[in-house]
Coordinates of C-alpha atoms in Angstrom, one line a residue:
X291 CA -0.2 0.0 -0.1
X292 CA 3.1 2.4 -0.6
X293 CA 0.9 4.3 -3.4
X294 CA -1.1 5.7 -0.3
X295 CA 1.8 8.2 0.4
X296 CA 0.0 9.6 -3.1
X297 CA -2.4 10.7 -0.4
X298 CA 0.5 13.6 0.8
X299 CA -0.8 15.9 -2.3
X300 CA -4.2 16.5 -1.7
X301 CA -3.9 16.4 2.3
X302 CA -1.2 19.2 2.3
X303 CA -3.0 22.4 1.5
X304 CA -5.8 21.1 4.5
X305 CA -2.9 20.0 6.8
X306 CA -1.3 23.5 6.1
X307 CA -4.5 25.6 6.8
X308 CA -5.2 23.4 10.2
X309 CA -1.6 24.5 11.2
X310 CA -2.3 28.2 10.4
X311 CA -2.7 31.3 8.6
X312 CA 0.9 31.4 7.9
X313 CA 1.7 27.7 6.9
X314 CA 0.2 28.3 3.3
X315 CA 3.5 27.5 1.8
X316 CA 3.5 23.7 2.6
X317 CA 2.2 22.5 -0.5
X318 CA 5.0 24.2 -2.4
X319 CA 7.0 23.6 0.2
X320 CA 6.3 20.2 -0.2
X321 CA 6.0 19.7 -3.8
X322 CA 9.2 21.7 -5.1
X323 CA 11.4 21.4 -2.5
X324 CA 11.2 18.0 -0.8
X325 CA 10.3 15.8 -3.5
X326 CA 12.9 16.6 -6.1
X327 CA 15.2 16.3 -2.6
X328 CA 13.9 12.8 -1.9
X329 CA 13.9 11.9 -5.7
X330 CA 18.1 12.9 -5.2
X331 CA 18.2 11.3 -2.1
X332 CA 17.0 8.0 -3.5
X333 CA 17.3 7.9 -7.1
X334 CA 15.7 6.9 -10.0
X335 CA 12.9 3.7 -9.6
X336 CA 14.2 1.5 -11.8
X337 CA 11.8 -1.7 -10.3
X338 CA 9.5 -3.7 -13.0
X339 CA 6.5 -5.1 -11.2
X340 CA 4.5 -8.0 -12.3
X341 CA 1.0 -8.7 -13.2
X342 CA -1.1 -9.3 -9.8
X343 CA -1.7 -12.9 -9.5
X344 CA -5.3 -12.2 -8.4
X345 CA -8.1 -10.1 -9.2
X346 CA -8.3 -8.6 -5.4
X347 CA -4.5 -7.9 -5.7
X348 CA -5.6 -5.4 -9.0
X349 CA -8.6 -4.2 -7.1
X350 CA -6.8 -2.6 -4.1
X351 CA -4.7 -0.4 -6.4
X352 CA -8.1 0.8 -7.9
X353 CA -9.6 1.4 -4.8
X354 CA -6.2 3.9 -4.1
X355 CA -7.3 5.9 -7.2
X356 CA -11.2 6.2 -5.9
X357 CA -9.6 7.3 -2.7
X358 CA -7.5 9.6 -4.0
X359 CA -10.6 11.0 -6.1
X360 CA -12.4 11.2 -3.0
X361 CA -9.6 13.2 -1.5
X362 CA -9.7 15.6 -4.5
X363 CA -13.3 16.2 -4.3
X364 CA -13.3 17.1 -1.1
X365 CA -10.0 19.8 -2.1
X366 CA -12.5 20.9 -4.0
X367 CA -14.9 21.8 -1.5
X368 CA -11.6 23.1 0.7
X369 CA -11.4 25.2 -1.7
X370 CA -15.1 26.4 -2.0
X371 CA -14.9 26.8 2.1
X372 CA -11.9 29.2 1.8
X373 CA -13.8 31.6 -0.7
X374 CA -16.7 32.0 2.0
X375 CA -14.0 32.9 4.9
X376 CA -12.3 35.5 2.7
X377 CA -13.4 39.0 3.7
X378 CA -11.7 40.8 1.7
X379 CA -8.8 41.2 4.0
X380 CA -7.1 37.7 5.0
X381 CA -4.7 37.2 2.2
X382 CA -3.7 34.0 3.8
X383 CA -6.5 32.7 2.5
X384 CA -5.2 33.2 -1.4
X385 CA -2.0 31.5 -0.4
X386 CA -4.1 28.4 0.5
X387 CA -5.7 28.7 -2.6
X388 CA -2.8 28.7 -4.7
X389 CA -1.4 25.3 -2.7
X390 CA -5.1 24.3 -3.1
X391 CA -4.6 24.6 -7.2
X392 CA -1.4 23.5 -7.2
X393 CA -2.2 20.2 -5.3
X394 CA -5.3 19.5 -7.5
X395 CA -3.4 20.6 -10.8
X396 CA -0.8 17.4 -9.4
X397 CA -3.6 15.2 -8.6
X398 CA -4.7 15.6 -12.4
X399 CA -3.1 12.5 -12.8
X400 CA -5.9 10.9 -11.0
X401 CA -8.4 12.1 -13.8
X402 CA -5.9 11.3 -16.4
X403 CA -5.2 7.1 -15.3
X404 CA -8.8 7.0 -15.2
X405 CA -9.6 8.9 -18.6
X406 CA -7.9 5.7 -19.8
X407 CA -10.1 3.2 -18.7
X408 CA -11.9 0.6 -20.6
X409 CA -14.7 0.8 -17.9
X410 CA -17.6 3.6 -18.4
X411 CA -17.9 4.3 -14.2
X412 CA -14.1 5.1 -13.9
X413 CA -14.4 7.4 -17.6
X414 CA -17.3 9.0 -15.5
X415 CA -15.3 9.6 -12.9
X416 CA -12.3 11.2 -14.7
X417 CA -14.5 13.7 -16.2
X418 CA -16.1 14.7 -13.2
X419 CA -12.8 15.4 -12.1
X420 CA -11.3 17.4 -15.1
X421 CA -14.9 18.9 -14.8
X422 CA -14.2 20.1 -11.1
X423 CA -10.9 22.0 -12.3
X424 CA -12.4 23.9 -15.4
X425 CA -10.7 21.6 -17.9
X426 CA -13.7 18.7 -19.3
X427 CA -12.6 19.5 -22.8
X428 CA -8.8 17.8 -22.1
X429 CA -10.9 14.3 -21.5
X430 CA -11.5 14.5 -25.6
X431 CA -8.4 16.2 -26.8
X432 CA -5.7 14.1 -24.8
X433 CA -7.3 10.3 -25.9
X434 CA -8.2 11.8 -29.2
X435 CA -5.3 14.2 -29.7
X436 CA -2.2 14.0 -27.5
X437 CA -1.7 10.4 -28.1
X438 CA -2.4 10.5 -31.9
X439 CA 0.0 13.0 -32.4
X440 CA 2.5 13.0 -29.8
X441 CA 5.8 14.5 -30.8
X442 CA 4.6 15.8 -34.0
X443 CA 4.0 19.4 -35.1
X444 CA 0.0 18.6 -35.0
X445 CA -0.1 17.9 -30.9
X446 CA -0.6 21.3 -28.8
X447 CA 0.5 19.4 -25.8
X448 CA 4.1 18.9 -27.4
X449 CA 6.5 21.2 -26.4
X450 CA 9.4 22.3 -28.8
X451 CA 12.7 22.3 -28.7
X452 CA 13.6 25.8 -27.7
X453 CA 10.2 26.7 -26.7
X454 CA 9.7 28.1 -23.2
X455 CA 7.0 27.2 -20.4
X456 CA 5.4 30.8 -21.1
X457 CA 4.6 30.7 -24.9
X458 CA 3.6 26.7 -24.3
X459 CA 1.1 27.3 -21.9
X460 CA -1.1 29.8 -23.8
X461 CA -0.2 27.5 -26.6
X462 CA -1.4 24.5 -25.2
X463 CA -4.4 25.6 -23.5
X464 CA -5.9 28.0 -26.6
X465 CA -5.3 24.6 -29.4
X466 CA -6.3 21.7 -27.2
X467 CA -10.1 23.7 -26.7
X468 CA -9.8 24.1 -30.6
X469 CA -8.7 20.4 -30.7
X470 CA -11.7 19.1 -28.8
X471 CA -14.5 20.6 -30.4
X472 CA -12.8 20.3 -33.9
X473 CA -12.5 16.6 -32.7
X474 CA -16.3 16.7 -31.3
X475 CA -17.7 19.0 -34.6
X476 CA -16.1 16.1 -36.5
X477 CA -17.7 13.2 -34.6
X478 CA -21.2 14.6 -35.0
X479 CA -20.6 15.4 -39.1
X480 CA -19.5 11.8 -39.4
X481 CA -22.9 9.9 -37.1
X482 CA -25.1 12.7 -39.4
X483 CA -26.2 15.1 -36.6
X484 CA -25.7 18.7 -35.4
X485 CA -22.3 19.8 -34.1
X486 CA -24.8 21.7 -32.0
X487 CA -26.5 19.4 -29.0
X488 CA -25.9 18.1 -26.3
X489 CA -24.6 15.2 -27.9
X490 CA -21.6 16.6 -28.3
X491 CA -19.7 16.2 -25.5
X492 CA -17.6 19.7 -25.6
X493 CA -21.1 21.3 -25.2
X494 CA -22.2 18.9 -22.8
X495 CA -19.3 19.2 -20.5
X496 CA -19.0 23.3 -20.9
X497 CA -22.1 23.4 -19.8
X498 CA -22.3 21.2 -16.8
X499 CA -18.9 23.2 -15.7
X500 CA -20.5 26.7 -15.9
X501 CA -23.5 25.4 -14.4
X502 CA -21.6 24.2 -11.4
X503 CA -19.8 27.6 -11.3
X504 CA -23.5 29.2 -11.2
X505 CA -24.7 27.3 -8.7
X506 CA -21.5 27.7 -6.1
X507 CA -22.4 31.6 -7.0
X508 CA -26.0 31.1 -5.9
X509 CA -25.6 29.2 -2.6
X510 CA -21.9 30.0 -1.4
X511 CA -21.5 33.7 -2.6
X512 CA -19.0 35.6 -5.0
X513 CA -15.9 34.8 -3.4
X514 CA -16.7 31.6 -3.3
X515 CA -17.6 31.6 -7.1
X516 CA -14.4 33.4 -7.7
X517 CA -12.2 30.8 -5.6
X518 CA -13.5 27.9 -7.5
X519 CA -12.1 29.4 -10.9
X520 CA -9.2 30.6 -9.3
X521 CA -8.3 26.9 -7.6
X522 CA -9.1 25.6 -11.5
X523 CA -7.1 28.2 -13.3
X524 CA -4.0 26.8 -10.8
X525 CA -4.7 23.2 -11.7
X526 CA -4.8 23.5 -15.0
X527 CA -1.5 25.5 -15.1
X528 CA 0.1 22.5 -13.4
X529 CA -0.9 20.2 -16.1
X530 CA -0.2 22.1 -18.6
X531 CA 3.4 22.3 -16.9
X532 CA 3.6 18.8 -16.5
X533 CA 2.7 18.5 -20.5
X534 CA 5.7 20.9 -21.1
X535 CA 8.3 18.8 -19.5
X536 CA 6.9 15.1 -20.5
X537 CA 7.8 15.3 -24.1
X538 CA 10.2 18.9 -24.6
X539 CA 12.2 18.4 -27.9
X540 CA 11.2 15.1 -28.7
X541 CA 10.0 14.3 -32.3
X542 CA 9.4 11.7 -34.7
X543 CA 10.3 11.9 -38.0
X544 CA 8.0 12.3 -40.8
X545 CA 8.2 9.9 -43.2
X546 CA 6.7 11.0 -45.4
X547 CA 3.9 14.0 -45.9
X548 CA 1.8 13.3 -43.0
X549 CA 2.8 10.2 -42.2
X550 CA 5.3 9.5 -39.0
X551 CA 7.3 7.0 -37.7
X552 CA 5.1 5.3 -34.5
X553 CA 5.6 6.4 -31.1
X554 CA 8.0 4.6 -29.1
X555 CA 9.6 4.8 -25.6
X556 CA 12.1 7.4 -26.9
X557 CA 9.6 9.7 -27.4
X558 CA 8.5 10.8 -23.5
X559 CA 11.0 11.4 -20.8
X560 CA 12.0 9.2 -18.2
X561 CA 11.2 11.0 -14.8
X562 CA 11.1 7.7 -12.7
X563 CA 12.6 8.5 -9.5
X564 CA 11.5 6.8 -6.6
X565 CA 9.8 9.1 -4.0
X566 CA 8.1 10.9 -7.4
X567 CA 6.6 7.5 -8.6
X568 CA 4.9 6.9 -5.3
X569 CA 3.2 10.3 -4.5
X570 CA 2.0 10.8 -8.2
X571 CA 1.2 7.0 -9.1
X572 CA 4.2 6.3 -11.6
X573 CA 2.9 9.2 -13.9
X574 CA 7.0 9.2 -14.4
X575 CA 6.8 6.4 -16.2
X576 CA 5.4 8.5 -19.0
X577 CA 7.0 6.2 -21.7
X578 CA 5.4 2.9 -21.1
X579 CA 2.1 4.7 -20.6
X580 CA 1.9 6.1 -24.5
X581 CA 2.9 2.8 -25.4
X582 CA 0.5 1.0 -23.3
X583 CA -2.4 3.7 -22.3
X584 CA -4.3 1.3 -20.7
X585 CA -1.9 -0.2 -18.5
X586 CA -2.4 0.5 -15.1
X587 CA -0.6 2.5 -12.9
X588 CA 1.0 -0.2 -11.0
X589 CA 2.4 -2.3 -13.9
X590 CA 4.0 0.6 -16.0
X591 CA 7.6 -0.2 -16.5
X592 CA 11.0 1.5 -16.6
X593 CA 12.6 1.1 -19.7
X594 CA 16.8 2.5 -19.9
X595 CA 16.7 3.8 -23.5
X596 CA 14.0 5.9 -22.7
X597 CA 15.3 9.8 -22.7
X598 CA 16.5 10.8 -19.1
X599 CA 15.4 13.7 -17.5
X600 CA 17.7 15.2 -14.5
X601 CA 15.0 14.9 -12.0
X602 CA 11.2 14.0 -11.2
X603 CA 8.3 15.9 -12.3
X604 CA 7.7 18.2 -9.9
X605 CA 11.6 19.2 -9.7
X606 CA 11.2 19.2 -13.9
X607 CA 8.7 21.6 -13.6
X608 CA 10.3 24.0 -10.8
X609 CA 13.5 24.1 -13.3
X610 CA 11.0 24.9 -16.6
X611 CA 10.0 28.4 -14.6
X612 CA 13.5 29.5 -15.2
X613 CA 13.8 29.4 -19.3
X614 CA 17.2 30.2 -19.2
X615 CA 18.1 27.5 -17.0
X616 CA 15.9 25.0 -18.6
X617 CA 17.5 26.2 -22.1
X618 CA 20.9 25.9 -20.8
X619 CA 20.3 22.3 -19.1
X620 CA 18.1 20.4 -21.3
X621 CA 18.5 21.6 -24.8
X622 CA 21.8 20.3 -25.1
X623 CA 20.3 16.8 -23.6
X624 CA 17.6 17.2 -26.5
X625 CA 19.4 17.4 -28.6
X626 CA 21.8 14.5 -28.0
X627 CA 18.4 12.3 -28.1
X628 CA 17.4 13.5 -31.1
X629 CA 20.5 13.1 -32.9
X630 CA 20.6 9.3 -31.8
X631 CA 17.0 8.4 -32.7
X632 CA 18.2 10.0 -36.6
X633 CA 20.9 7.3 -36.6
X634 CA 19.2 4.2 -34.9
X635 CA 16.5 2.1 -36.7
X636 CA 13.9 2.4 -33.9
X637 CA 12.3 -0.8 -31.8
X638 CA 10.0 0.9 -29.4
X639 CA 10.2 -2.2 -27.2
X640 CA 6.3 -2.1 -26.7
X641 CA 5.3 -3.8 -30.0
X642 CA 5.4 -0.1 -32.2
X643 CA 7.6 -0.5 -34.9
X644 CA 7.1 1.0 -38.7
X645 CA 5.3 3.7 -39.2
X646 CA 2.0 5.4 -39.1
X647 CA 0.0 7.4 -41.0
X648 CA -0.8 10.3 -38.7
X649 CA -4.2 11.2 -39.8
X650 CA -7.0 13.1 -38.0
X651 CA -9.1 11.6 -36.4

């Protein structure tokens, strides 16, 4: 049950609030200092995990996910509670709100994990999770856009070599909105129905998010609604920071116009350090996730040939805040891997050898 350490992330803002107003910094301290320090201390996580030999063995990991999702909802309600308490003067509450948004963004990994499930109820839970941070369209774009086009020019969630975090974030947010709408509109056209209906998931999910906001405003007041919006913005910014780190500077070769080589474990940065793997439910093993999107988090594998980042996700996100340092450290590493891929006949290690036509869905 080591993965229960993941509960430290959503609980940290609440514990900081209970400790007193001036402890609003506990979550940033934990995420950006303690986690990278422990990653440095314990090193990389190269453990390979075997399939559980019983259904009960698999179910305990799903229970951890459900428990973490309940903590995520608790955190959303906590942010609303902060808004109810805010009187326009207690600025410490704003600090606690930022911590809440940071934790919600880091814990977007639960919605991400469940979005890849084949179970319709788990996918519904994922939609609720994304909707709670005003990012429901990400469910659409991530599955049908990013996982098809990652590390190609078509992907809005892949950061390019030399691109700063501050250029990437607005491009990714606006691009994911456009792509989600385009994908749902195309789906409606193929089905022979109008795009402007509630069968369009983009419209349905955005409507639900807005109705939720209106309900919070009506019941709890304007500050609660503003805090709800603010924590959602903070959370989605953290998600986009993670997207920036995940594939920075990596690219799949274009075999012919519009046709790219298939993705491999060499097209995502490995940030698999021991402590990060525990508190972020193996999110650092992003390379295997792209090869096997529906593989449960506890079974994701470590690949030696995946490009190696210098720290776990939180340490890499912290580094990305400083574009000059990021470029100075990461660009030479990314260029080295790109040059390596140009002279190597790729074998993805996950049954993806060959080429794939990246036609739009």
